[in-house]
Short mmCIF file of C-alpha atoms and ligand atoms in Angstrom, two decimals:
data_model
loop_
_atom_site.label_atom_id
_atom_site.label_comp_id
_atom_site.label_asym_id
_atom_site.label_seq_id
_atom_site.Cartn_x
_atom_site.Cartn_y
_atom_site.Cartn_z
CA UNK A 1 4.77 6.20 -17.89
CA UNK A 2 2.22 3.59 -16.88
CA UNK A 3 2.06 -0.12 -17.62
CA UNK A 4 -1.39 -1.68 -17.90
CA UNK A 5 -1.75 -5.04 -16.17
CA UNK A 6 -5.31 -6.39 -16.53
CA UNK A 7 -6.80 -2.91 -16.33
CA UNK A 8 -4.66 -1.53 -13.51
CA UNK A 9 -2.21 1.18 -14.60
CA UNK A 10 1.08 0.73 -12.74
CA UNK A 11 3.67 3.51 -12.60
CA UNK A 12 6.87 2.25 -14.18
CA UNK A 13 9.27 3.62 -11.58
CA UNK A 14 12.01 2.48 -9.21
CA UNK A 15 11.76 2.69 -5.44
CA UNK A 16 13.98 5.77 -5.41
CA UNK A 17 11.84 7.52 -8.00
CA UNK A 18 8.68 6.57 -6.09
CA UNK A 19 10.00 8.05 -2.83
CA UNK A 20 11.11 11.23 -4.62
CA UNK A 21 7.63 11.58 -6.11
CA UNK A 22 6.02 10.86 -2.74
CA UNK A 23 8.10 13.61 -1.13
CA UNK A 24 7.08 16.01 -3.91
CA UNK A 25 3.38 15.21 -3.42
CA UNK A 26 3.76 15.79 0.33
CA UNK A 27 4.46 19.43 -0.31
CA UNK A 28 2.25 19.88 -3.36
CA UNK A 29 -1.05 21.66 -3.05
CA UNK A 30 -4.17 19.51 -2.51
CA UNK A 31 -4.65 15.88 -1.50
CA UNK A 32 -2.94 12.95 -3.20
CA UNK A 33 -2.90 9.24 -2.58
CA UNK A 34 -0.71 6.25 -3.34
CA UNK A 35 -1.71 2.60 -3.69
CA UNK A 36 0.39 -0.56 -3.69
CA UNK A 37 -1.56 -3.26 -5.53
CA UNK A 38 -0.49 -6.89 -5.61
CA UNK A 39 -2.01 -9.57 -7.90
CA UNK A 40 -4.77 -10.24 -5.38
CA UNK A 41 -5.90 -6.62 -5.58
CA UNK A 42 -5.70 -6.62 -9.39
CA UNK A 43 -8.05 -9.61 -9.33
CA UNK A 44 -10.42 -7.78 -6.94
CA UNK A 45 -10.40 -4.80 -9.32
CA UNK A 46 -11.54 -7.01 -12.20
CA UNK A 47 -14.76 -7.68 -10.34
CA UNK A 48 -15.28 -4.46 -8.39
CA UNK A 49 -15.56 -1.33 -10.48
CA UNK A 50 -15.31 1.09 -7.56
CA UNK A 51 -12.14 -0.66 -6.37
CA UNK A 52 -10.69 -0.28 -9.89
CA UNK A 53 -11.62 3.41 -9.96
CA UNK A 54 -10.05 3.94 -6.55
CA UNK A 55 -6.83 2.19 -7.57
CA UNK A 56 -6.51 3.84 -10.99
CA UNK A 57 -7.46 7.21 -9.53
CA UNK A 58 -4.36 7.23 -7.33
CA UNK A 59 -1.46 9.62 -7.97
CA UNK A 60 1.01 6.78 -7.48
CA UNK A 61 0.29 3.14 -8.34
CA UNK A 62 3.19 1.03 -7.10
CA UNK A 63 3.82 -2.57 -8.13
CA UNK A 64 3.89 -4.37 -4.80
CA UNK A 65 4.16 -8.08 -5.44
CA UNK A 66 6.41 -10.19 -7.57
CA UNK A 67 3.35 -11.50 -9.44
CA UNK A 68 2.73 -8.04 -10.90
CA UNK A 69 6.32 -7.93 -12.15
CA UNK A 70 5.92 -11.36 -13.81
CA UNK A 71 2.55 -10.35 -15.24
CA UNK A 72 3.92 -7.16 -16.80
CA UNK A 73 6.85 -9.10 -18.28
CA UNK A 74 4.56 -11.79 -19.70
CA UNK A 75 2.53 -9.05 -21.38
CA UNK A 76 5.67 -7.72 -23.07
CA UNK A 77 5.65 -4.46 -21.08
CA UNK A 78 8.10 -5.07 -18.23
CA UNK A 79 8.21 -2.82 -15.19
CA UNK A 80 11.50 -1.43 -13.82
CA UNK A 81 11.04 -3.41 -10.62
CA UNK A 82 9.08 -4.09 -7.50
CA UNK A 83 8.20 -1.19 -5.23
CA UNK A 84 6.90 -2.70 -2.01
CA UNK A 85 4.52 -0.69 0.11
CA UNK A 86 6.62 -1.24 3.20
CA UNK A 87 9.84 -0.12 1.46
CA UNK A 88 8.09 2.94 0.08
CA UNK A 89 6.76 3.78 3.55
CA UNK A 90 10.26 3.44 5.04
CA UNK A 91 11.82 5.66 2.38
CA UNK A 92 9.12 8.24 2.89
CA UNK A 93 9.48 8.26 6.69
CA UNK A 94 13.23 8.76 6.39
CA UNK A 95 12.66 11.87 4.29
CA UNK A 96 9.78 13.08 6.46
CA UNK A 97 11.98 12.85 9.54
CA UNK A 98 14.60 15.01 7.82
CA UNK A 99 12.01 17.58 6.76
CA UNK A 100 10.04 17.67 10.03
CA UNK A 101 6.83 16.47 8.38
CA UNK A 102 4.10 14.80 10.43
CA UNK A 103 2.44 11.44 9.96
CA UNK A 104 -0.91 10.03 11.10
CA UNK A 105 -1.25 6.26 11.48
CA UNK A 106 -4.72 4.91 10.72
CA UNK A 107 -5.69 1.25 10.89
CA UNK A 108 -5.18 -2.20 12.42
CA UNK A 109 -6.59 -3.51 15.69
CA UNK A 110 -6.81 -1.22 18.75
CA UNK A 111 -3.39 -0.56 20.28
CA UNK A 112 -1.37 -1.56 17.22
CA UNK A 113 -0.99 1.92 15.67
CA UNK A 114 0.16 3.31 19.06
CA UNK A 115 2.81 0.62 19.35
CA UNK A 116 3.91 1.26 15.77
CA UNK A 117 4.15 4.99 16.53
CA UNK A 118 6.50 4.34 19.45
CA UNK A 119 8.76 2.11 17.35
CA UNK A 120 8.80 4.46 14.38
CA UNK A 121 9.72 7.49 16.51
CA UNK A 122 12.78 5.56 17.69
CA UNK A 123 13.68 4.28 14.23
CA UNK A 124 13.25 7.66 12.52
CA UNK A 125 14.39 10.35 14.95
CA UNK A 126 12.72 13.61 14.03
CA UNK A 127 9.61 11.95 12.59
CA UNK A 128 6.54 13.62 14.05
CA UNK A 129 3.55 11.38 14.70
CA UNK A 130 0.47 13.58 14.44
CA UNK A 131 -1.89 10.92 15.81
CA UNK A 132 -3.07 7.32 15.69
CA UNK A 133 -6.40 5.57 15.39
CA UNK A 134 -7.43 1.94 15.01
CA UNK A 135 -9.12 0.72 11.84
CA UNK A 136 -12.33 -0.62 13.33
CA UNK A 137 -14.51 2.49 13.32
CA UNK A 138 -18.15 2.71 12.20
CA UNK A 139 -18.31 6.30 10.99
CA UNK A 140 -15.83 8.16 8.83
CA UNK A 141 -16.73 11.64 10.12
CA UNK A 142 -14.96 11.61 13.50
CA UNK A 143 -11.90 9.93 11.98
CA UNK A 144 -11.62 12.55 9.23
CA UNK A 145 -12.07 15.30 11.83
CA UNK A 146 -9.33 13.84 14.05
CA UNK A 147 -6.87 13.70 11.15
CA UNK A 148 -7.74 17.23 10.06
CA UNK A 149 -7.33 18.55 13.59
CA UNK A 150 -3.95 16.81 13.91
CA UNK A 151 -2.60 18.81 10.95
CA UNK A 152 -0.88 15.69 9.57
CA UNK A 153 1.02 16.07 6.30
CA UNK A 154 0.68 12.36 5.50
CA UNK A 155 -1.55 9.46 6.54
CA UNK A 156 -0.77 5.76 6.37
CA UNK A 157 -4.16 4.13 5.75
CA UNK A 158 -3.99 0.48 6.77
CA UNK A 159 -7.52 -0.92 6.50
CA UNK A 160 -6.86 -3.79 4.06
CA UNK A 161 -7.69 -3.73 0.36
CA UNK A 162 -9.87 -2.56 -1.29
CA UNK A 163 -11.35 -0.80 1.73
CA UNK A 164 -8.36 1.50 2.19
CA UNK A 165 -8.24 2.51 -1.50
CA UNK A 166 -11.94 3.40 -1.50
CA UNK A 167 -11.54 5.24 1.80
CA UNK A 168 -8.67 7.37 0.49
CA UNK A 169 -10.51 8.22 -2.73
CA UNK A 170 -13.63 9.26 -0.87
CA UNK A 171 -12.11 10.99 2.15
CA UNK A 172 -8.54 11.96 1.25
CA UNK A 173 -9.35 15.57 0.44
CA UNK A 174 -11.38 16.09 3.62
CA UNK A 175 -8.53 14.96 5.89
CA UNK A 176 -6.46 18.01 4.91
CA UNK A 177 -3.36 15.81 4.48
CA UNK A 178 -1.31 16.12 1.29
CA UNK A 179 -0.46 12.45 0.88
CA UNK A 180 -2.32 9.30 1.94
CA UNK A 181 -0.78 5.88 1.38
CA UNK A 182 -2.70 2.58 1.44
CA UNK A 183 -0.47 0.07 3.21
CA UNK A 184 -2.51 -3.00 4.20
CA UNK A 185 -0.89 -4.86 7.07
CA UNK A 186 2.14 -2.54 7.50
CA UNK A 187 1.16 -1.27 10.94
CA UNK A 188 1.13 -4.86 12.18
CA UNK A 189 4.76 -5.11 11.02
CA UNK A 190 5.85 -1.68 12.33
CA UNK A 191 4.34 -2.48 15.72
CA UNK A 192 6.27 -5.74 15.91
CA UNK A 193 3.03 -7.77 16.12
CA UNK A 194 3.84 -9.50 12.83
CA UNK A 195 7.34 -10.40 11.67
CA UNK A 196 8.30 -9.55 8.11
CA UNK A 197 9.62 -12.49 6.09
CA UNK A 198 13.37 -13.16 6.41
CA UNK A 199 15.49 -11.27 3.86
CA UNK A 200 16.14 -14.33 1.75
CA UNK A 201 12.36 -14.73 1.18
CA UNK A 202 12.10 -11.01 0.38
CA UNK A 203 14.93 -11.19 -2.15
CA UNK A 204 13.44 -14.21 -3.89
CA UNK A 205 10.01 -12.58 -4.04
CA UNK A 206 8.62 -15.28 -1.75
CA UNK A 207 7.22 -13.11 1.02
CA UNK A 208 3.75 -14.38 0.17
CA UNK A 209 4.91 -17.94 0.95
CA UNK A 210 6.21 -16.89 4.36
CA UNK A 211 2.92 -15.12 5.13
CA UNK A 212 0.99 -18.20 4.07
CA UNK A 213 3.09 -20.48 6.27
CA UNK A 214 2.50 -18.16 9.25
CA UNK A 215 -1.19 -17.76 8.55
CA UNK A 216 -2.62 -20.70 6.56
CA UNK A 217 -6.12 -19.17 6.58
CA UNK A 218 -4.82 -16.80 3.84
CA UNK A 219 -4.98 -19.67 1.35
CA UNK A 220 -8.42 -18.62 0.04
CA UNK A 221 -7.12 -15.13 -0.73
CA UNK A 222 -3.94 -16.50 -2.24
CA UNK A 223 -5.78 -18.65 -4.73
CA UNK A 224 -6.29 -15.37 -6.55
CA UNK A 225 -2.62 -15.48 -7.59
CA UNK A 226 -2.93 -18.47 -9.96
CA UNK A 227 -6.11 -16.89 -11.37
CA UNK A 228 -4.15 -13.69 -11.97
CA UNK A 229 -1.56 -15.59 -14.00
CA UNK A 230 -4.29 -17.38 -15.96
CA UNK A 231 -5.88 -14.02 -16.79
CA UNK A 232 -2.51 -12.54 -17.80
CA UNK A 233 -1.89 -15.52 -20.09
CA UNK A 234 -5.35 -14.97 -21.62
CA UNK A 235 -4.60 -11.29 -22.18
CA UNK A 236 -1.27 -12.16 -23.77
CA UNK A 237 -3.09 -14.54 -26.15
CA UNK A 238 -5.43 -11.72 -27.19
CA UNK A 239 -2.49 -9.40 -27.88
CA UNK A 240 -0.87 -11.80 -30.38
N1 UDP B 1 -8.06 -3.77 9.10
C1 UDP B 1 -8.60 -2.64 9.68
N2 UDP B 1 -9.94 -2.43 9.57
C2 UDP B 1 -10.77 -3.29 8.93
C3 UDP B 1 -10.20 -4.44 8.32
C4 UDP B 1 -8.83 -4.65 8.43
O1 UDP B 1 -7.90 -1.83 10.27
O2 UDP B 1 -11.96 -3.03 8.86
C5 UDP B 1 -6.61 -3.97 9.22
C6 UDP B 1 -6.17 -5.30 9.79
O3 UDP B 1 -6.20 -5.25 11.21
C7 UDP B 1 -4.76 -5.41 9.25
C8 UDP B 1 -4.88 -4.70 7.89
O4 UDP B 1 -6.07 -3.94 7.95
O5 UDP B 1 -3.87 -4.69 10.05
C9 UDP B 1 -4.98 -5.62 6.69
O6 UDP B 1 -3.98 -6.52 6.72
P1 UDP B 1 -3.76 -7.58 5.56
O7 UDP B 1 -2.60 -8.39 5.98
O8 UDP B 1 -5.04 -8.27 5.22
O9 UDP B 1 -3.43 -6.60 4.36
P2 UDP B 1 -2.57 -6.79 3.07
O10 UDP B 1 -1.24 -6.19 3.41
O11 UDP B 1 -2.54 -8.26 2.73
O12 UDP B 1 -3.38 -5.97 2.11
#
């Protein structure tokens, strides 16, 4: 079942259910992709039709961001809970390591994906890394070809939103992978370049505050959050 929050259809599932579905898609025929929108991306989708199509066209739309959970609740259609992109990725890698599936890491600045690959191979023994590639390429063709040649089952696409969602929609099929996941800044975290917020921030849904404190230039982007809540309140008014 999906819950509509300002035009974006979120899957109403728990983390466990999301990982189970991800594992199923990994072995299903054809190409599939998963997205993890937060309020900022929902706001982008309101103004960018092709971003909205890319997000809503995904096989899995996971509610990453406490704001989405609040928004859905305010609209009277609560979601089961938050499914963070990073948690989903971790759950998926655990299962991939058990099943001998291979993963391609695409995105972030040069050198970051390689570092992430080294760390992930240690953290998930048995996980096969099919290849890596930074996210600052000019042409899609050689990147698609490299992924196809690697024979990867899954690709983590970390190019920032909404670039990664559009990229997966356009090129997912051509990569030959069964599951692509849009994960924003996750490779920066997996590589150890960026520290994830302390657990207490994560539990309170305040990861965004930690990221802002570490990187104050994000303030412009974060101003989208209050706008999101204003738009949700407006939508709620219309529903009455
Ligand atoms: N990035 C990239 N190619 C680009 C633009 C961005 O690979 O053309 C990477 C960037 O280096 C970073 C990630 O995409 O690793 C985006 O991180 P951000 O924290 O903005 O993403 P969020 O998780 O907030 O969506």
